[in-house]
C-alpha positions as YAML, in Angstrom:
chain: A
units: angstrom
residues:
- id: 1
  name: MET
  ca: [113.62, 244.38, 214.32]
- id: 2
  name: THR
  ca: [116.23, 247.03, 213.74]
- id: 3
  name: THR
  ca: [117.33, 248.20, 210.31]
- id: 4
  name: LEU
  ca: [120.80, 249.43, 209.43]
- id: 5
  name: THR
  ca: [121.08, 252.70, 207.57]
- id: 6
  name: THR
  ca: [123.94, 253.42, 205.22]
- id: 7
  name: PRO
  ca: [125.54, 256.88, 205.11]
- id: 8
  name: ALA
  ca: [125.94, 256.74, 201.30]
- id: 9
  name: ALA
  ca: [123.41, 259.47, 200.51]
- id: 10
  name: PRO
  ca: [124.79, 262.09, 202.93]
- id: 11
  name: ALA
  ca: [128.31, 261.40, 201.72]
- id: 12
  name: THR
  ca: [127.27, 261.95, 198.12]
- id: 13
  name: ALA
  ca: [125.46, 265.13, 199.04]
- id: 14
  name: ALA
  ca: [128.50, 266.38, 200.89]
- id: 15
  name: ALA
  ca: [130.75, 265.57, 197.93]
- id: 16
  name: ARG
  ca: [128.76, 267.74, 195.51]
- id: 17
  name: PRO
  ca: [129.44, 271.05, 197.29]
- id: 18
  name: ALA
  ca: [133.11, 270.09, 197.61]
- id: 19
  name: LYS
  ca: [133.29, 269.34, 193.89]
- id: 20
  name: ALA
  ca: [131.51, 272.60, 193.04]
- id: 21
  name: ALA
  ca: [133.86, 274.47, 195.37]
- id: 22
  name: SER
  ca: [136.86, 272.96, 193.59]
- id: 23
  name: ARG
  ca: [135.48, 274.20, 190.24]
- id: 24
  name: GLY
  ca: [134.63, 277.61, 191.59]
- id: 25
  name: PRO
  ca: [138.10, 279.26, 191.41]
- id: 26
  name: ARG
  ca: [138.63, 278.03, 187.83]
- id: 27
  name: GLY
  ca: [135.27, 279.39, 186.73]
- id: 28
  name: ARG
  ca: [135.93, 282.71, 188.41]
- id: 29
  name: ALA
  ca: [139.40, 282.89, 186.84]
- id: 30
  name: LEU
  ca: [137.92, 282.21, 183.39]
- id: 31
  name: LEU
  ca: [135.24, 284.87, 183.85]
- id: 32
  name: TYR
  ca: [137.87, 287.33, 185.09]
- id: 33
  name: TRP
  ca: [140.06, 286.61, 182.04]
- id: 34
  name: ILE
  ca: [137.10, 287.13, 179.68]
- id: 35
  name: ALA
  ca: [136.12, 290.37, 181.40]
- id: 36
  name: THR
  ca: [139.71, 291.64, 181.30]
- id: 37
  name: HIS
  ca: [140.18, 290.86, 177.60]
- id: 38
  name: ALA
  ca: [136.62, 291.61, 176.47]
- id: 39
  name: LEU
  ca: [137.68, 294.48, 174.19]
- id: 40
  name: ALA
  ca: [140.48, 292.43, 172.61]
- id: 41
  name: ILE
  ca: [138.11, 289.47, 172.08]
- id: 42
  name: ALA
  ca: [135.52, 291.73, 170.45]
- id: 43
  name: LEU
  ca: [138.11, 293.29, 168.13]
- id: 44
  name: SER
  ca: [139.48, 289.84, 167.25]
- id: 45
  name: LEU
  ca: [136.01, 288.64, 166.29]
- id: 46
  name: MET
  ca: [135.53, 291.77, 164.15]
- id: 47
  name: PHE
  ca: [138.71, 291.02, 162.19]
- id: 48
  name: VAL
  ca: [138.45, 287.22, 162.06]
- id: 49
  name: GLY
  ca: [134.72, 287.13, 161.30]
- id: 50
  name: PRO
  ca: [134.92, 288.40, 157.70]
- id: 51
  name: LEU
  ca: [137.85, 286.07, 156.98]
- id: 52
  name: VAL
  ca: [135.87, 283.07, 158.25]
- id: 53
  name: PHE
  ca: [132.86, 284.16, 156.18]
- id: 54
  name: VAL
  ca: [135.02, 284.36, 153.04]
- id: 55
  name: ALA
  ca: [136.53, 280.94, 153.71]
- id: 56
  name: LEU
  ca: [133.15, 279.27, 154.28]
- id: 57
  name: THR
  ca: [131.55, 280.92, 151.24]
- id: 58
  name: ALA
  ca: [134.49, 279.82, 149.09]
- id: 59
  name: VAL
  ca: [133.58, 276.13, 149.55]
- id: 60
  name: MET
  ca: [129.80, 276.50, 149.10]
- id: 61
  name: THR
  ca: [127.80, 275.72, 146.01]
- id: 62
  name: ASN
  ca: [126.63, 278.57, 143.82]
- id: 63
  name: ASP
  ca: [123.01, 278.16, 144.94]
- id: 64
  name: GLN
  ca: [123.85, 278.13, 148.64]
- id: 65
  name: ALA
  ca: [126.18, 281.14, 148.38]
- id: 66
  name: LEU
  ca: [123.20, 283.33, 147.45]
- id: 67
  name: THR
  ca: [121.24, 282.26, 150.55]
- id: 68
  name: GLY
  ca: [121.58, 283.23, 154.19]
- id: 69
  name: ASP
  ca: [123.25, 279.95, 155.20]
- id: 70
  name: LEU
  ca: [126.53, 280.46, 157.05]
- id: 71
  name: TRP
  ca: [127.70, 276.84, 157.05]
- id: 72
  name: PRO
  ca: [128.27, 274.85, 153.82]
- id: 73
  name: ARG
  ca: [125.93, 271.95, 153.20]
- id: 74
  name: THR
  ca: [128.57, 270.32, 150.99]
- id: 75
  name: TRP
  ca: [132.26, 271.19, 150.86]
- id: 76
  name: ASN
  ca: [133.04, 272.02, 147.23]
- id: 77
  name: TRP
  ca: [136.84, 272.21, 147.11]
- id: 78
  name: SER
  ca: [136.59, 272.19, 143.32]
- id: 79
  name: ASN
  ca: [135.80, 275.93, 143.44]
- id: 80
  name: PHE
  ca: [139.52, 276.66, 143.77]
- id: 81
  name: ALA
  ca: [140.27, 274.58, 140.68]
- id: 82
  name: ASP
  ca: [137.51, 276.44, 138.81]
- id: 83
  name: VAL
  ca: [139.17, 279.76, 139.67]
- id: 84
  name: PHE
  ca: [142.40, 278.61, 138.01]
- id: 85
  name: ALA
  ca: [140.47, 277.24, 135.03]
- id: 86
  name: LYS
  ca: [138.40, 280.40, 134.47]
- id: 87
  name: SER
  ca: [141.14, 282.99, 134.99]
- id: 88
  name: HIS
  ca: [144.83, 283.66, 134.44]
- id: 89
  name: LEU
  ca: [145.54, 283.52, 138.16]
- id: 90
  name: LEU
  ca: [149.06, 282.10, 137.88]
- id: 91
  name: ALA
  ca: [150.08, 284.89, 135.50]
- id: 92
  name: TRP
  ca: [148.59, 287.47, 137.83]
- id: 93
  name: VAL
  ca: [150.48, 285.98, 140.77]
- id: 94
  name: GLY
  ca: [153.75, 286.09, 138.84]
- id: 95
  name: ASN
  ca: [153.23, 289.72, 137.81]
- id: 96
  name: THR
  ca: [152.34, 290.70, 141.38]
- id: 97
  name: PHE
  ca: [155.40, 288.99, 142.84]
- id: 98
  name: LEU
  ca: [157.54, 290.71, 140.20]
- id: 99
  name: TYR
  ca: [156.06, 294.09, 141.07]
- id: 100
  name: ALA
  ca: [156.17, 293.61, 144.85]
- id: 101
  name: GLY
  ca: [159.55, 291.86, 144.97]
- id: 102
  name: LEU
  ca: [161.48, 294.21, 142.70]
- id: 103
  name: GLY
  ca: [159.71, 297.28, 144.08]
- id: 104
  name: THR
  ca: [160.63, 296.34, 147.66]
- id: 105
  name: ALA
  ca: [164.23, 295.46, 146.76]
- id: 106
  name: PHE
  ca: [164.75, 298.67, 144.76]
- id: 107
  name: MET
  ca: [163.18, 300.74, 147.54]
- id: 108
  name: LEU
  ca: [165.51, 299.29, 150.17]
- id: 109
  name: LEU
  ca: [168.60, 299.73, 147.97]
- id: 110
  name: SER
  ca: [167.84, 303.40, 147.41]
- id: 111
  name: SER
  ca: [166.17, 304.45, 150.68]
- id: 112
  name: VAL
  ca: [168.62, 302.98, 153.20]
- id: 113
  name: PRO
  ca: [171.66, 305.03, 152.01]
- id: 114
  name: VAL
  ca: [169.57, 308.22, 151.85]
- id: 115
  name: ALA
  ca: [168.22, 307.69, 155.36]
- id: 116
  name: TYR
  ca: [171.73, 306.91, 156.63]
- id: 117
  name: ALA
  ca: [173.09, 310.12, 155.10]
- id: 118
  name: MET
  ca: [170.31, 312.21, 156.64]
- id: 119
  name: ALA
  ca: [170.78, 310.61, 160.05]
- id: 120
  name: ARG
  ca: [174.59, 310.62, 160.26]
- id: 121
  name: PHE
  ca: [176.16, 313.15, 157.86]
- id: 122
  name: ARG
  ca: [176.45, 316.88, 158.52]
- id: 123
  name: PHE
  ca: [176.01, 318.73, 155.24]
- id: 124
  name: ARG
  ca: [174.57, 322.01, 154.08]
- id: 125
  name: GLY
  ca: [170.90, 321.74, 153.17]
- id: 126
  name: ARG
  ca: [170.19, 318.70, 155.32]
- id: 127
  name: LYS
  ca: [167.12, 320.25, 156.96]
- id: 128
  name: PRO
  ca: [165.60, 321.45, 153.64]
- id: 129
  name: ALA
  ca: [166.19, 317.96, 152.21]
- id: 130
  name: PHE
  ca: [164.39, 316.37, 155.16]
- id: 131
  name: LEU
  ca: [161.58, 318.91, 154.75]
- id: 132
  name: ALA
  ca: [161.34, 317.94, 151.07]
- id: 133
  name: VAL
  ca: [160.97, 314.29, 152.07]
- id: 134
  name: ILE
  ca: [158.11, 315.16, 154.43]
- id: 135
  name: THR
  ca: [156.50, 317.26, 151.70]
- id: 136
  name: MET
  ca: [156.62, 314.37, 149.24]
- id: 137
  name: MET
  ca: [154.89, 312.19, 151.83]
- id: 138
  name: MET
  ca: [151.94, 314.59, 151.84]
- id: 139
  name: LEU
  ca: [151.75, 314.84, 148.03]
- id: 140
  name: PRO
  ca: [149.09, 312.50, 146.57]
- id: 141
  name: PRO
  ca: [150.26, 310.52, 143.52]
- id: 142
  name: GLN
  ca: [147.18, 311.63, 141.58]
- id: 143
  name: VAL
  ca: [148.52, 315.20, 141.50]
- id: 144
  name: VAL
  ca: [151.44, 314.29, 139.22]
- id: 145
  name: ALA
  ca: [149.76, 311.37, 137.45]
- id: 146
  name: VAL
  ca: [149.28, 313.13, 134.09]
- id: 147
  name: PRO
  ca: [152.83, 314.47, 133.54]
- id: 148
  name: VAL
  ca: [154.40, 311.26, 134.86]
- id: 149
  name: TYR
  ca: [152.19, 309.17, 132.57]
- id: 150
  name: LEU
  ca: [153.24, 311.27, 129.57]
- id: 151
  name: ILE
  ca: [156.90, 310.69, 130.41]
- id: 152
  name: TRP
  ca: [156.46, 306.92, 130.50]
- id: 153
  name: ALA
  ca: [154.35, 307.04, 127.34]
- id: 154
  name: ARG
  ca: [157.20, 308.78, 125.50]
- id: 155
  name: LEU
  ca: [159.54, 306.05, 126.74]
- id: 156
  name: ASP
  ca: [157.07, 303.46, 125.35]
- id: 157
  name: LEU
  ca: [156.73, 301.71, 128.72]
- id: 158
  name: THR
  ca: [152.98, 302.04, 129.20]
- id: 159
  name: GLY
  ca: [151.18, 298.73, 129.25]
- id: 160
  name: THR
  ca: [153.91, 297.27, 131.48]
- id: 161
  name: LEU
  ca: [154.70, 297.34, 135.19]
- id: 162
  name: TRP
  ca: [158.06, 299.08, 134.79]
- id: 163
  name: PRO
  ca: [156.61, 302.57, 135.37]
- id: 164
  name: LEU
  ca: [155.70, 301.29, 138.85]
- id: 165
  name: ILE
  ca: [158.96, 299.44, 139.55]
- id: 166
  name: LEU
  ca: [161.66, 301.77, 138.22]
- id: 167
  name: PRO
  ca: [160.68, 304.81, 140.35]
- id: 168
  name: MET
  ca: [161.54, 302.73, 143.45]
- id: 169
  name: LEU
  ca: [165.21, 303.13, 142.45]
- id: 170
  name: PHE
  ca: [164.87, 306.78, 143.51]
- id: 171
  name: GLY
  ca: [163.62, 305.92, 147.00]
- id: 172
  name: ASP
  ca: [160.34, 306.23, 148.82]
- id: 173
  name: ALA
  ca: [159.59, 309.23, 151.02]
- id: 174
  name: PHE
  ca: [157.72, 307.30, 153.70]
- id: 175
  name: SER
  ca: [160.43, 304.63, 153.95]
- id: 176
  name: ILE
  ca: [163.20, 307.23, 154.09]
- id: 177
  name: PHE
  ca: [161.40, 309.02, 156.90]
- id: 178
  name: LEU
  ca: [160.90, 305.85, 158.96]
- id: 179
  name: LEU
  ca: [164.46, 304.64, 158.44]
- id: 180
  name: ARG
  ca: [165.92, 308.04, 159.27]
- id: 181
  name: GLN
  ca: [163.91, 308.29, 162.48]
- id: 182
  name: PHE
  ca: [165.19, 304.85, 163.54]
- id: 183
  name: LEU
  ca: [168.82, 305.47, 162.59]
- id: 184
  name: VAL
  ca: [168.89, 308.65, 164.65]
- id: 185
  name: THR
  ca: [168.30, 306.56, 167.79]
- id: 186
  name: ILE
  ca: [171.48, 304.47, 167.19]
- id: 187
  name: PRO
  ca: [174.32, 305.95, 169.30]
- id: 188
  name: ARG
  ca: [177.07, 307.64, 167.31]
- id: 189
  name: GLU
  ca: [179.72, 305.79, 169.32]
- id: 190
  name: TYR
  ca: [179.24, 302.75, 167.09]
- id: 191
  name: THR
  ca: [180.02, 304.63, 163.88]
- id: 192
  name: GLU
  ca: [182.87, 306.54, 165.50]
- id: 193
  name: ALA
  ca: [184.42, 303.29, 166.73]
- id: 194
  name: ALA
  ca: [184.11, 301.81, 163.24]
- id: 195
  name: LYS
  ca: [185.87, 304.84, 161.72]
- id: 196
  name: VAL
  ca: [188.65, 304.55, 164.30]
- id: 197
  name: ASP
  ca: [189.14, 300.95, 163.15]
- id: 198
  name: GLY
  ca: [189.54, 302.23, 159.58]
- id: 199
  name: CYS
  ca: [186.08, 301.47, 158.16]
- id: 200
  name: SER
  ca: [184.78, 303.63, 155.34]
- id: 201
  name: ASP
  ca: [181.29, 305.08, 155.37]
- id: 202
  name: PHE
  ca: [179.99, 302.33, 153.10]
- id: 203
  name: ARG
  ca: [181.57, 299.58, 155.19]
- id: 204
  name: THR
  ca: [180.24, 301.17, 158.37]
- id: 205
  name: LEU
  ca: [176.76, 301.16, 156.87]
- id: 206
  name: VAL
  ca: [176.97, 297.54, 155.77]
- id: 207
  name: ARG
  ca: [178.80, 295.99, 158.74]
- id: 208
  name: VAL
  ca: [177.58, 298.12, 161.66]
- id: 209
  name: ILE
  ca: [174.37, 300.03, 160.91]
- id: 210
  name: LEU
  ca: [172.42, 297.49, 158.84]
- id: 211
  name: PRO
  ca: [172.52, 294.69, 161.48]
- id: 212
  name: MET
  ca: [171.25, 297.16, 164.08]
- id: 213
  name: ALA
  ca: [168.57, 298.53, 161.74]
- id: 214
  name: ARG
  ca: [167.01, 295.17, 160.88]
- id: 215
  name: PRO
  ca: [163.74, 295.97, 162.73]
- id: 216
  name: ALA
  ca: [163.25, 299.18, 160.74]
- id: 217
  name: ILE
  ca: [164.31, 297.54, 157.47]
- id: 218
  name: ALA
  ca: [161.89, 294.65, 158.06]
- id: 219
  name: ALA
  ca: [159.09, 297.10, 158.85]
- id: 220
  name: VAL
  ca: [159.53, 299.31, 155.77]
- id: 221
  name: GLY
  ca: [160.05, 296.25, 153.58]
- id: 222
  name: LEU
  ca: [156.82, 294.77, 154.89]
- id: 223
  name: PHE
  ca: [154.92, 298.01, 154.30]
- id: 224
  name: GLN
  ca: [156.26, 298.37, 150.77]
- id: 225
  name: PHE
  ca: [155.55, 294.74, 149.85]
- id: 226
  name: PHE
  ca: [151.96, 294.97, 151.05]
- id: 227
  name: TYR
  ca: [151.50, 298.30, 149.28]
- id: 228
  name: CYS
  ca: [152.67, 296.84, 145.97]
- id: 229
  name: TRP
  ca: [150.65, 293.67, 146.48]
- id: 230
  name: ASN
  ca: [147.42, 295.57, 147.13]
- id: 231
  name: ASP
  ca: [148.06, 298.40, 144.67]
- id: 232
  name: TYR
  ca: [145.16, 298.84, 142.28]
- id: 233
  name: TYR
  ca: [145.56, 302.41, 141.06]
- id: 234
  name: GLY
  ca: [149.04, 301.96, 139.58]
- id: 235
  name: PRO
  ca: [148.36, 298.79, 137.55]
- id: 236
  name: LEU
  ca: [145.02, 300.20, 136.44]
- id: 237
  name: LEU
  ca: [146.75, 303.33, 135.15]
- id: 238
  name: TYR
  ca: [149.69, 301.71, 133.35]
- id: 239
  name: ALA
  ca: [148.84, 298.04, 132.67]
- id: 240
  name: GLN
  ca: [145.12, 298.09, 131.99]
- id: 241
  name: THR
  ca: [145.55, 297.89, 128.22]
- id: 242
  name: ASN
  ca: [147.77, 294.78, 128.41]
- id: 243
  name: GLU
  ca: [146.13, 291.83, 130.15]
- id: 244
  name: ALA
  ca: [149.41, 289.87, 130.15]
- id: 245
  name: ASN
  ca: [150.80, 292.33, 132.74]
- id: 246
  name: TRP
  ca: [147.81, 292.46, 135.06]
- id: 247
  name: THR
  ca: [148.39, 292.08, 138.79]
- id: 248
  name: LEU
  ca: [146.18, 290.25, 141.27]
- id: 249
  name: SER
  ca: [144.28, 293.36, 142.33]
- id: 250
  name: LEU
  ca: [143.44, 294.28, 138.74]
- id: 251
  name: GLY
  ca: [142.72, 290.68, 137.73]
- id: 252
  name: LEU
  ca: [140.53, 290.06, 140.78]
- id: 253
  name: ALA
  ca: [138.44, 293.13, 139.95]
- id: 254
  name: SER
  ca: [137.95, 291.83, 136.41]
- id: 255
  name: PHE
  ca: [137.15, 288.33, 137.68]
- id: 256
  name: ARG
  ca: [134.57, 289.72, 140.10]
- id: 257
  name: ALA
  ca: [132.93, 291.66, 137.28]
- id: 258
  name: LEU
  ca: [132.70, 288.54, 135.10]
- id: 259
  name: HIS
  ca: [131.46, 286.25, 137.91]
- id: 260
  name: SER
  ca: [129.52, 288.72, 140.05]
- id: 261
  name: VAL
  ca: [126.64, 286.25, 140.50]
- id: 262
  name: GLN
  ca: [128.92, 283.34, 141.44]
- id: 263
  name: TRP
  ca: [129.95, 284.52, 144.87]
- id: 264
  name: ASN
  ca: [131.49, 281.19, 145.76]
- id: 265
  name: LEU
  ca: [134.06, 281.55, 142.97]
- id: 266
  name: THR
  ca: [134.62, 285.21, 143.84]
- id: 267
  name: MET
  ca: [135.31, 284.33, 147.48]
- id: 268
  name: ALA
  ca: [137.56, 281.44, 146.44]
- id: 269
  name: ALA
  ca: [139.60, 283.79, 144.27]
- id: 270
  name: THR
  ca: [139.74, 286.32, 147.12]
- id: 271
  name: LEU
  ca: [141.01, 283.66, 149.51]
- id: 272
  name: LEU
  ca: [143.71, 282.60, 147.06]
- id: 273
  name: VAL
  ca: [144.82, 286.22, 146.70]
- id: 274
  name: MET
  ca: [144.95, 286.69, 150.48]
- id: 275
  name: ALA
  ca: [146.88, 283.50, 151.25]
- id: 276
  name: PRO
  ca: [150.35, 284.65, 150.05]
- id: 277
  name: VAL
  ca: [149.99, 287.94, 151.94]
- id: 278
  name: ILE
  ca: [149.21, 286.11, 155.18]
- id: 279
  name: ILE
  ca: [152.16, 283.76, 154.69]
- id: 280
  name: VAL
  ca: [154.56, 286.63, 153.96]
- id: 281
  name: PHE
  ca: [153.26, 288.52, 156.99]
- id: 282
  name: PHE
  ca: [154.00, 285.67, 159.38]
- id: 283
  name: PHE
  ca: [157.49, 285.16, 157.96]
- id: 284
  name: ALA
  ca: [158.17, 288.90, 158.08]
- id: 285
  name: GLN
  ca: [156.87, 289.01, 161.64]
- id: 286
  name: ARG
  ca: [159.42, 286.41, 162.68]
- id: 287
  name: VAL
  ca: [162.22, 288.39, 161.03]
- id: 288
  name: PHE
  ca: [160.98, 291.55, 162.73]
- id: 289
  name: ILE
  ca: [160.97, 289.96, 166.20]
- id: 290
  name: GLU
  ca: [164.39, 288.40, 165.58]
- id: 291
  name: GLY
  ca: [165.77, 291.80, 164.57]
- id: 292
  name: VAL
  ca: [164.40, 293.43, 167.70]
- id: 293
  name: THR
  ca: [165.97, 290.67, 169.84]
- id: 294
  name: LEU
  ca: [169.39, 290.89, 168.20]
- id: 295
  name: THR
  ca: [169.58, 294.66, 168.09]
- id: 296
  name: GLY
  ca: [169.86, 295.38, 171.82]
- id: 297
  name: VAL
  ca: [170.31, 299.13, 171.28]
- id: 298
  name: LYS
  ca: [169.15, 301.57, 173.92]
- id: 299
  name: GLY
  ca: [168.92, 305.06, 172.47]
...
């Protein structure tokens, strides 16, 4: 009696190598991509890791935050409400936005015309003026802290943020330097054509130069905003005696000192302080990319 054999097993065995062969190129492509971007992946993990640790600790209980656990057993979103209840966070946010917003606006209003004059006008003493700007960049603020503080004390402005905001009306050396270096790359034919059409220097600056300089303006504005937002030395020097004018950096340091054992609340407050900066960065990044796209200037 003859038995019939079915070729099902050999067919299945033959299909496995074919299936593995079809997955082979994808696996090799993935390994090649990981090997090519290994340094970027490692650096990304170095920067994202602490942020993830802060976010996870912010929703832990107080007992778990002092242990070696990396993942919350229970998600305590009430920690963020406790931060608002145990601190004057809203007042600190308002003071910080006042300091950063007015400081950035005043800096741009004063630095852009100075940089435009240094980049476009021919006047006697232009090189010494540019050298003075570079010198002020290298001068630490602590060197002139005592005489400047005495001036503001005589004006009865200590205990407020105005000693940090009003000096921005006189420009910022770093911003002037960056803007001047960018404006030099803009061809002079644009300004000469505007003058032929009858534009004044001010109108040329507003209608011709500023649209082309949006990348540089966005960059210096971003730098100045972040500097004011993270500034601790200035508010500590001038506003320490008046808690109503504290900024986030000064208030967060005080909150950390009061709740040094409650790391969950400290991390929750830190995350709340970081959130506006991250949002502003992404919006400023979009403006920066848009400015680069619309400029279209080849120096």
